[in-house]
Coordinates of C-alpha atoms in Angstrom, one line a residue:
X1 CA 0.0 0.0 0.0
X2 CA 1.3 3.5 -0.9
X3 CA 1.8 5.9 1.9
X4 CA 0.7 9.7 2.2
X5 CA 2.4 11.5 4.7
X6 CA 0.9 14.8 4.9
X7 CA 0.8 18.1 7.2
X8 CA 4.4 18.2 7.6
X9 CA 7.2 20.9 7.4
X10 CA 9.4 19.0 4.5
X11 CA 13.0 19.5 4.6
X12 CA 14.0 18.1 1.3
X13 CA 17.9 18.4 2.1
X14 CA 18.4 19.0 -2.0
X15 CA 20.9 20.9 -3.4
X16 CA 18.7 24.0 -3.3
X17 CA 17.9 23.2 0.2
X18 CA 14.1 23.7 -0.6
X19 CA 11.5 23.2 2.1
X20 CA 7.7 22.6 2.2
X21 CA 5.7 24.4 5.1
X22 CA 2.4 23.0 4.4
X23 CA 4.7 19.6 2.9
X24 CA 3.7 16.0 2.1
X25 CA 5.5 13.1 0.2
X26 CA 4.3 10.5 -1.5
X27 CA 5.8 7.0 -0.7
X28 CA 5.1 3.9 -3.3
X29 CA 7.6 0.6 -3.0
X30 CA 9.8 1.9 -0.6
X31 CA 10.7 5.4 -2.4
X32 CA 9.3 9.0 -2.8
X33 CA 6.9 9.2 -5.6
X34 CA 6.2 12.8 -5.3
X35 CA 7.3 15.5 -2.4
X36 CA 5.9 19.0 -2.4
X37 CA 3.4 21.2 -1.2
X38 CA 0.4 19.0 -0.3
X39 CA -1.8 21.5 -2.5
X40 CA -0.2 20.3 -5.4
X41 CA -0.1 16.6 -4.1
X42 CA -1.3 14.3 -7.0
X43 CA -2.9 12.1 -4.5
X44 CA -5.6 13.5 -2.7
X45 CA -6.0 12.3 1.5
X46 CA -8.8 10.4 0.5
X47 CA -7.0 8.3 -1.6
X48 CA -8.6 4.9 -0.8
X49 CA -5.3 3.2 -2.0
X50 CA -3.2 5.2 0.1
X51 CA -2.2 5.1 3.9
X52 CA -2.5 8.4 4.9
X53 CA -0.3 9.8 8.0
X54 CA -1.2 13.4 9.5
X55 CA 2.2 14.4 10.8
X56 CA 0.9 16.9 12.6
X57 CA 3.1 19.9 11.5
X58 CA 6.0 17.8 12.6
X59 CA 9.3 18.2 10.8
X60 CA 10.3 15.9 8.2
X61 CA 14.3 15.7 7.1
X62 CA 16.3 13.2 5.0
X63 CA 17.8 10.5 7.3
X64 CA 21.2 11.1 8.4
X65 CA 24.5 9.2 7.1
X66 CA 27.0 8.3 9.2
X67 CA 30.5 8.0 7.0
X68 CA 32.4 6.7 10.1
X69 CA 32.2 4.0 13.0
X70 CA 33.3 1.3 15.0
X71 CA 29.8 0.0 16.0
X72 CA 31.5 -3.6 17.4
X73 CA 33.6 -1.3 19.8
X74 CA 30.8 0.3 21.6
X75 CA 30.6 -1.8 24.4
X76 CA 33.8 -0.4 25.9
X77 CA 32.7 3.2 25.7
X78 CA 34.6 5.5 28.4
X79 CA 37.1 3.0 29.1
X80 CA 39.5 5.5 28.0
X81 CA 39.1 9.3 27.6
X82 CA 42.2 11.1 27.4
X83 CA 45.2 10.8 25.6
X84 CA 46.1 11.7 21.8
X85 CA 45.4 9.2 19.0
X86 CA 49.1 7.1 19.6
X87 CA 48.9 6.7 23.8
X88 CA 44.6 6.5 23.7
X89 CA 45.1 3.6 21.2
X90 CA 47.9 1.3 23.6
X91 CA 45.7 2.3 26.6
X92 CA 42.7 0.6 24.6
X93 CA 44.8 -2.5 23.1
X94 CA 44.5 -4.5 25.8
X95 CA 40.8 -4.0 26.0
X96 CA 39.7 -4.3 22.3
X97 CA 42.8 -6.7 20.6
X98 CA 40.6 -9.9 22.6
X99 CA 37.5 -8.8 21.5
X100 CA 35.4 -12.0 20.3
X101 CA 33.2 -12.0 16.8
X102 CA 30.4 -12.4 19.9
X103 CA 31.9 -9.2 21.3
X104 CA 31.6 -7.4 18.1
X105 CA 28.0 -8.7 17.7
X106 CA 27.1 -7.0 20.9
X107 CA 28.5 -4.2 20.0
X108 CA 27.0 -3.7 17.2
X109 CA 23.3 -4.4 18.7
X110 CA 24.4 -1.3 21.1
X111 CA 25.4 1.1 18.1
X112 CA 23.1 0.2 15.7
X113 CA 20.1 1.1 18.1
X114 CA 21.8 4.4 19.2
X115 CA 22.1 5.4 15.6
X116 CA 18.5 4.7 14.4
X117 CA 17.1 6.0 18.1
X118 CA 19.5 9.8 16.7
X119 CA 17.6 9.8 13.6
X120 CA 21.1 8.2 11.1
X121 CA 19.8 5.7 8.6
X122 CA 22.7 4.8 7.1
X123 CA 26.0 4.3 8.4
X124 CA 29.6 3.1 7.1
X125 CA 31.3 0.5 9.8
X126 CA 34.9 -0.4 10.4
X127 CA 36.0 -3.4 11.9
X128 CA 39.0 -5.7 12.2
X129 CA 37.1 -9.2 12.0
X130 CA 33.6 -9.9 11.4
X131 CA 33.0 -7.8 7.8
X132 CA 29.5 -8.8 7.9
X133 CA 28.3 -8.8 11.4
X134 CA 27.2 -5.3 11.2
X135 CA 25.1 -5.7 8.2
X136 CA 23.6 -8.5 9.6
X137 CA 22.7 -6.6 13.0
X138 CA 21.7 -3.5 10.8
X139 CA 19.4 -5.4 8.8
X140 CA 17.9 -7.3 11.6
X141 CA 17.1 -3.7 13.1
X142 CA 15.8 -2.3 9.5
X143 CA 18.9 0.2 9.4
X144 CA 20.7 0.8 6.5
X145 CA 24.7 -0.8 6.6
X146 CA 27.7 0.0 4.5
X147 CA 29.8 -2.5 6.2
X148 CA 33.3 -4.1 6.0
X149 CA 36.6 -4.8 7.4
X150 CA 40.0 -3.0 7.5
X151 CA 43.2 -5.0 7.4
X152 CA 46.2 -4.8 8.8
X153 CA 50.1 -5.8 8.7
X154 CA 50.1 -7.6 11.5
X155 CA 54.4 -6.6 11.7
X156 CA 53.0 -2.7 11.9
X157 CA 50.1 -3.3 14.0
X158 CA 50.5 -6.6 16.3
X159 CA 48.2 -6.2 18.6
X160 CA 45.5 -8.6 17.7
X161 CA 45.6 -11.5 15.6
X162 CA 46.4 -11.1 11.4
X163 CA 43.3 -10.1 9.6
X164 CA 44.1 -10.4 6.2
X165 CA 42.8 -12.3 3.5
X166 CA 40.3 -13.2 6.4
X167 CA 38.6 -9.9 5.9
X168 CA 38.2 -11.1 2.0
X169 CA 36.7 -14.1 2.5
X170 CA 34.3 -13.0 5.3
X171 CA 33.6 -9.8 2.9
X172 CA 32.7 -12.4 0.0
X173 CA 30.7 -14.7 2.5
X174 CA 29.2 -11.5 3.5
X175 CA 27.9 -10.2 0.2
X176 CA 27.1 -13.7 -0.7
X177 CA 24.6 -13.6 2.6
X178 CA 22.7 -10.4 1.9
X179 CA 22.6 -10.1 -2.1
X180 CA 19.5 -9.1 -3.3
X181 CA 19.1 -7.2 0.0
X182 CA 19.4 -3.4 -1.1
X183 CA 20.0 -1.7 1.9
X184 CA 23.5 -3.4 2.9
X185 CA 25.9 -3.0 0.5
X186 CA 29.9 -3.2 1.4
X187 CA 33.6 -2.1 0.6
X188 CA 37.4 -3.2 1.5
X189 CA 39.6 -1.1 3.5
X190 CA 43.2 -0.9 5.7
X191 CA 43.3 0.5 8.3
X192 CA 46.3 3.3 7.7
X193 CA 49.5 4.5 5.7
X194 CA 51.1 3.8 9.2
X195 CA 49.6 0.5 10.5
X196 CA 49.7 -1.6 6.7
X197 CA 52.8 -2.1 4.6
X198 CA 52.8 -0.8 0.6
X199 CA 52.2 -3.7 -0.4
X200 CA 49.2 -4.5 1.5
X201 CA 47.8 -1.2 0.5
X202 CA 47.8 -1.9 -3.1
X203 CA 46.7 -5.7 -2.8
X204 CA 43.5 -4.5 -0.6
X205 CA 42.6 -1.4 -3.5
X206 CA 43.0 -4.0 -6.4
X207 CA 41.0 -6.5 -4.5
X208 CA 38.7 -4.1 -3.7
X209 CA 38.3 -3.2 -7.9
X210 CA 38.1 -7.0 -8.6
X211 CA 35.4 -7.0 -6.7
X212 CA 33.6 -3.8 -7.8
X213 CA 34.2 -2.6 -3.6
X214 CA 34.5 1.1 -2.6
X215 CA 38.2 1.6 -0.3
X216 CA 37.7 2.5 2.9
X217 CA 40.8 3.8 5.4
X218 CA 41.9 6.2 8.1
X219 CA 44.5 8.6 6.7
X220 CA 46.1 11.8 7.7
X221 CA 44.4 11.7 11.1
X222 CA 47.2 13.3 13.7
X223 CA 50.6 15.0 13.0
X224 CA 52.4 12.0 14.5
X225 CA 51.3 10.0 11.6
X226 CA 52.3 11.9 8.9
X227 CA 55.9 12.5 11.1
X228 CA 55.4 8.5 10.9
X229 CA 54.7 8.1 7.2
X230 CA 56.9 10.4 6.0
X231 CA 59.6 9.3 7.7
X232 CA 59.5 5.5 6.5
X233 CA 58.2 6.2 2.9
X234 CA 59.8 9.9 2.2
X235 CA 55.9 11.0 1.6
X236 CA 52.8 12.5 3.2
X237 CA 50.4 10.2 4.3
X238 CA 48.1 11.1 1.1
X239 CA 50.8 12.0 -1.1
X240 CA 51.9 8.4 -0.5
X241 CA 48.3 6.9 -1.0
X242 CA 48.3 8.6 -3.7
X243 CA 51.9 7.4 -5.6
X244 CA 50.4 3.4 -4.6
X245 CA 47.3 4.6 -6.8
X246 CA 44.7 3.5 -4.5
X247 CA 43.3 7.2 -4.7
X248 CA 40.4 7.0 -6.9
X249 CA 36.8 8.4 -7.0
X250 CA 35.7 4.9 -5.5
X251 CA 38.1 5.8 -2.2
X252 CA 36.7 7.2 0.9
X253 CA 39.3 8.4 3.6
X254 CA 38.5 9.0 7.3
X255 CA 39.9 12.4 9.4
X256 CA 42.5 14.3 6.7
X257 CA 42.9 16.0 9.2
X258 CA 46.3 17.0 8.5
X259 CA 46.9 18.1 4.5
X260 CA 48.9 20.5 2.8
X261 CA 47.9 22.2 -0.2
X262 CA 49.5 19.8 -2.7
X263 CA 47.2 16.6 -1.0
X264 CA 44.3 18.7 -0.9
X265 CA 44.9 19.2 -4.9
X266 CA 45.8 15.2 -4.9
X267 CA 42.0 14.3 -3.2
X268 CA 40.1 17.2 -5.5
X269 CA 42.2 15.9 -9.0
X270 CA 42.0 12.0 -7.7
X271 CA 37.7 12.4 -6.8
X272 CA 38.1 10.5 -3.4
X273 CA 36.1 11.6 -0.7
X274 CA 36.3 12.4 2.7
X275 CA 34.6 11.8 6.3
X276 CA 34.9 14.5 8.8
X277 CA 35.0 13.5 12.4
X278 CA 35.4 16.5 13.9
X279 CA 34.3 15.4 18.0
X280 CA 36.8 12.3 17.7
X281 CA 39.4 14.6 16.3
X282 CA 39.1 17.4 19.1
X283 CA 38.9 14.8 21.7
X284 CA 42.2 12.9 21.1
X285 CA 43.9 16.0 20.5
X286 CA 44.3 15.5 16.6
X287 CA 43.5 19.1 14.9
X288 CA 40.7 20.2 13.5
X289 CA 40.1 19.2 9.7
X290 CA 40.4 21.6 6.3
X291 CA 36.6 20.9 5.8
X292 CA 36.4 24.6 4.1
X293 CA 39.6 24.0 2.0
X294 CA 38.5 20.5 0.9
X295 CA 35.1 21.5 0.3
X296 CA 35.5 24.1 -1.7
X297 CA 37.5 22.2 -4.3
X298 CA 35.0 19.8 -4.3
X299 CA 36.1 17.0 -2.4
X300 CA 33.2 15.1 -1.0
X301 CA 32.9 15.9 2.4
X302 CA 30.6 13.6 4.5
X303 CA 30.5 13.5 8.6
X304 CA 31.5 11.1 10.9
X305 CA 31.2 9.9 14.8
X306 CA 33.9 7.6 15.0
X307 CA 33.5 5.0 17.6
X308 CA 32.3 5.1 20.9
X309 CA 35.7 5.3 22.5
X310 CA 36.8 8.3 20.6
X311 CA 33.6 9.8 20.8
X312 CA 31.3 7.9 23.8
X313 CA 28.4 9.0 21.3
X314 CA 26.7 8.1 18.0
X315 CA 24.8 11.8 17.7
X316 CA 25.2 12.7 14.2
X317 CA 23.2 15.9 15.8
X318 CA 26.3 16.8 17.7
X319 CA 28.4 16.3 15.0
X320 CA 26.6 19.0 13.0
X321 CA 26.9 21.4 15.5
X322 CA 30.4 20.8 16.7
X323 CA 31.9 20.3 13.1
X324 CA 30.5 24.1 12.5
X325 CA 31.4 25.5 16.1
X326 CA 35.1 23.7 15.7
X327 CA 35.5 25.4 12.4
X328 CA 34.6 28.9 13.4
X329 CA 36.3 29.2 16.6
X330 CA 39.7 27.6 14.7
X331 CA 39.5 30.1 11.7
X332 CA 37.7 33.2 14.0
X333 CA 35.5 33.2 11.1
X334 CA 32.1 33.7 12.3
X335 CA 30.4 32.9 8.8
X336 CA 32.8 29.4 8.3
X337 CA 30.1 27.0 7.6
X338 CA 26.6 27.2 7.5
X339 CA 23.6 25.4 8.8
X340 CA 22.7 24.3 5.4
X341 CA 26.6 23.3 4.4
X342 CA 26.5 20.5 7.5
X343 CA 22.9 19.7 6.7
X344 CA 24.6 18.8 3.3
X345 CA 27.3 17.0 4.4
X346 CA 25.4 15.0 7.3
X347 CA 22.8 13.8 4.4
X348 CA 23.5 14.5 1.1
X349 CA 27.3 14.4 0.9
X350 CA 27.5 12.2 3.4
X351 CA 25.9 10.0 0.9
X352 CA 27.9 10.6 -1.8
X353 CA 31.3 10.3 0.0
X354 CA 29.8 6.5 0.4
X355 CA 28.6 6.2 -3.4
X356 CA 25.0 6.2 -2.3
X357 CA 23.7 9.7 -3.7
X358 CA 21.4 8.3 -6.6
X359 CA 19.7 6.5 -3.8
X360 CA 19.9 8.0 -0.5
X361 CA 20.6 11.7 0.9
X362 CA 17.8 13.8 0.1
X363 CA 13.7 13.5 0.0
X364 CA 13.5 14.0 -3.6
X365 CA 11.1 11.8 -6.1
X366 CA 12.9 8.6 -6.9
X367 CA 14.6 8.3 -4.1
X368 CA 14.6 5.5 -1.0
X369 CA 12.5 6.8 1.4
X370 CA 14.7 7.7 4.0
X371 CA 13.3 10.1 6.6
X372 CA 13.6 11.4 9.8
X373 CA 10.6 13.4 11.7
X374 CA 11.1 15.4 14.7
X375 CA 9.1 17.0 17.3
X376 CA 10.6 20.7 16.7
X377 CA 8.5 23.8 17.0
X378 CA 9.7 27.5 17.7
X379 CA 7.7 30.1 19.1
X380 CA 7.7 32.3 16.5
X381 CA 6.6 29.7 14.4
X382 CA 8.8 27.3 11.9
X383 CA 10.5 29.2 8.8
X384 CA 13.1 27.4 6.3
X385 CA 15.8 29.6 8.4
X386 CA 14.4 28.4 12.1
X387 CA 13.9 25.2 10.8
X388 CA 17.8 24.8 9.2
X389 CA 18.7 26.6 12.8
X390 CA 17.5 24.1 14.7
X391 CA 18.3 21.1 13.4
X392 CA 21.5 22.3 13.3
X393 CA 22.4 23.9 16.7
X394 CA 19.0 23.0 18.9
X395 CA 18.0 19.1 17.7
X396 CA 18.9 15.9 18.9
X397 CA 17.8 12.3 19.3
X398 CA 15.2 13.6 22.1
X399 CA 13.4 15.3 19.2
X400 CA 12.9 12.1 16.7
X401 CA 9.7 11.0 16.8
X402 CA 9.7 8.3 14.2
X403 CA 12.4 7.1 11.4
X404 CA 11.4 5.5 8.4
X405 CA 14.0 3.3 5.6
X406 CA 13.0 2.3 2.2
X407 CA 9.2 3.4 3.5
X408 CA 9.3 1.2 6.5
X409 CA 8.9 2.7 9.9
X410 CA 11.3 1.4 12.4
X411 CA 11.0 3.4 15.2
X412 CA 8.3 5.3 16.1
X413 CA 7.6 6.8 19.7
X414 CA 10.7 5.5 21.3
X415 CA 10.2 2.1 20.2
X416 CA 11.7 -0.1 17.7
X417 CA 9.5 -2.0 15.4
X418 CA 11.8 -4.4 14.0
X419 CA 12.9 -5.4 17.2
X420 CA 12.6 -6.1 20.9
X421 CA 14.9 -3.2 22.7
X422 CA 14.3 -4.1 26.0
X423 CA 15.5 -8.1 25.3
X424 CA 18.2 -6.6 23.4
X425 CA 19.4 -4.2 26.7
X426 CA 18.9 -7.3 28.7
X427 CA 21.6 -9.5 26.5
X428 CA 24.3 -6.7 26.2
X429 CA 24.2 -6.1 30.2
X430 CA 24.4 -10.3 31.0
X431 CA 27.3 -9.8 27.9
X432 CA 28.8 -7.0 29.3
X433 CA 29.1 -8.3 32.8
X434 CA 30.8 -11.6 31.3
X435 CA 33.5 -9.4 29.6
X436 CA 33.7 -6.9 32.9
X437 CA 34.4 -10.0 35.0
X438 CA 37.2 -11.6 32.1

């Protein structure tokens, strides 16, 4: 049955950033047949063959994209909160290197219904083992999963056991599990210039093409890594990338935090894309990212949350808000990113940094139906601008009402439709206190 939602205040998220005060959209098969002012809806409400929903004035947004976690990490959140990237990282080790695929599972339950309950829809995971458990929990929930694994050299990163080809083969079992399913689709990644070995780099990218796979890493995130980098290969971490040729417009690379003009002219020539983590980066210490340099040269720009441990949340809202505080207070530039520019990049570029921007990132006809509606109202009554403000620098989780993927509702009123939350909670705290006790 087609759904009518109707009596909303439609933020479309498009490249125009157009908005509908007296919106509705149109939803047939799992994506938006029609969005618009409900005076021009082709569909009237009485529409016998149509599900109508009265939103009551509520505001509608596209759902937000997550370009960067650790979802099977979560369960460790706080267990380490200070520290730059190098010393938080050997503080964790012993903590996360024994971490079981049963672990990861876990983890992944905890993040995948922290995302969903903050209004993100789709989100890009990183993992050492287990390339498919993610998808799998995602799916189970009804979220949307662009899952995988990063490898390693275990002679640059020993902490843990090798990963590699493991995370090919679990990535082919993987796809091989959920094909046909369109909302998990996957990549192959490394995990860094400084933690894999040339030669890994290059086999991981040409894997990745042979299997028609996006490539996924961390790069340029703190100064001591590109002090690292350039010291054993005579590059910049991007420049280096870059001569190995696994810099293509099918590349996505987490932080770059720390460029110089010549690798931001290397990610604008190459078309690889980039996810901004901008809480993680301020909280270990790394920098603050080139967003407006990378930006305007048109690099991709999508945002991130990192995991749990660099983070302790999953609030794409926050993100937002800090990614545009972080930039003005760094550049004293009081006009350094808009409300609309990290609307864009937490939906819309966001999806295309993952490849996903035919599909996903804006409420526009064609499109999945991937939506977000929040209880937001202003006393002077909503206006595009209030509307842009507050999702921006007043929203959060507390204001989703409902979240809906490929046109299926999946939480509504604080409750997951898919699934039973409170069975869930019950499992990660017997799971938890099993690994608190190890």
């Amino acid at each position: 049955m087609d759904t009518l939602l109707r009596n909303a205040f439609i933020y479309t998220g498009d490249a125009q950033h157009r908005c509908f005060a007296n919106g509705a959209a149109l939803i047939r098969q799992g994506r938006l047949q029609w969005v618009g002012d409900e005076a021009d809806c082709p569909e009237a409400p009485e529409h016998t063959a149509a599900r109508v929903v009265d939103l009551g004035g509520r505001v509608v947004m596209p759902g937000l994209v997550n370009t960067h976690t650790h979802g099977g990490l979560s369960l460790h959140r706080g267990c380490c909160d200070s520290g730059n990237l190098f010393q938080w990282a050997q503080t964790l080790a012993p903590h996360t290197s024994p971490l079981t695929l049963e672990d990861n599972r876990w983890g992944c339950y905890q993040a995948v219904l922290e995302m969903v309950r903050g209004g993100i829809t789709t989100a890009c995971d990183c993992t050492r083992y287990g390339a498919g458990l993610f998808a799998s929990v995602a799916a189970e929930v009804g979220m949307r999963a662009f899952g995988g694994a990063m490898a390693n050299s275990p002679a640059l990163r020993p902490n843990g056991r090798p990963n590699w080809p493991l995370a090919l083969e679990e990535t082919r079992q993987a796809m091989a599990d959920h094909a046909g399913d369109g909302r998990v689709r996957f990549y192959l990644g490394a995990h860094s210039p400084y933690s894999c070995t040339p030669e890994l780099l290059v086999e991981v990218k040409q894997a990745a093409n042979q299997l028609g796979l996006p490539f996924v890493i961390h790069a340029a995130e703190s100064r001591e890594e590109v002090d690292m980098v350039q010291s054993r290969y005579g590059r910049r971490p991007i420049e280096h990338l870059h001569h190995l040729g696994v810099l293509d417009s099918r590349t996505l690379l987490a932080h770059c935090v720390w460029l110089d003009e010549g690798e931001l002219a290397l990610l604008a020539e190459t078309g690889a894309a980039v996810s901004h983590n901008p809480i993680s980066n301020a909280k270990l210490a790394s920098g603050v990212a080139p967003v407006m340099a990378l930006r305007a040269r048109g690099v991709p720009v999508g945002l991130g949350t990192d995991s749990m441990l660099s983070n302790n949340a999953l609030n794409l809202f926050q993100e937002m808000k800090f990614a545009v505080l972080l930039q003005r207070a760094h550049q004293l530039d009081g006009h350094a990113l808009s409300a609309g520019d990290v609307l864009a990049m937490g939906t819309r570029e966001g999806a295309q940094a993952l490849g996903w921007q035919d599909e996903i990132g804006s409420l526009e006809a064609g499109k999945e139906a991937d939506l977000v509606v929040l209880d937001i109202d202003h006393p002077l009554g909503l206006t595009p601008e209030r509307v842009l403000s507050d999702l921006v620098f007043a929203a959060g989780p507390q204001h989703v009402q409902a979240v809906m993927v490929h046109g299926e509702t999946i939480f509504e009123a604080g409750r997951f439709t898919r699934v039973d939350e409170a069975q869930i909670k019950a499992g990660l705290r017997e799971h938890g206190m099993s690994l608190s006790n190890a």
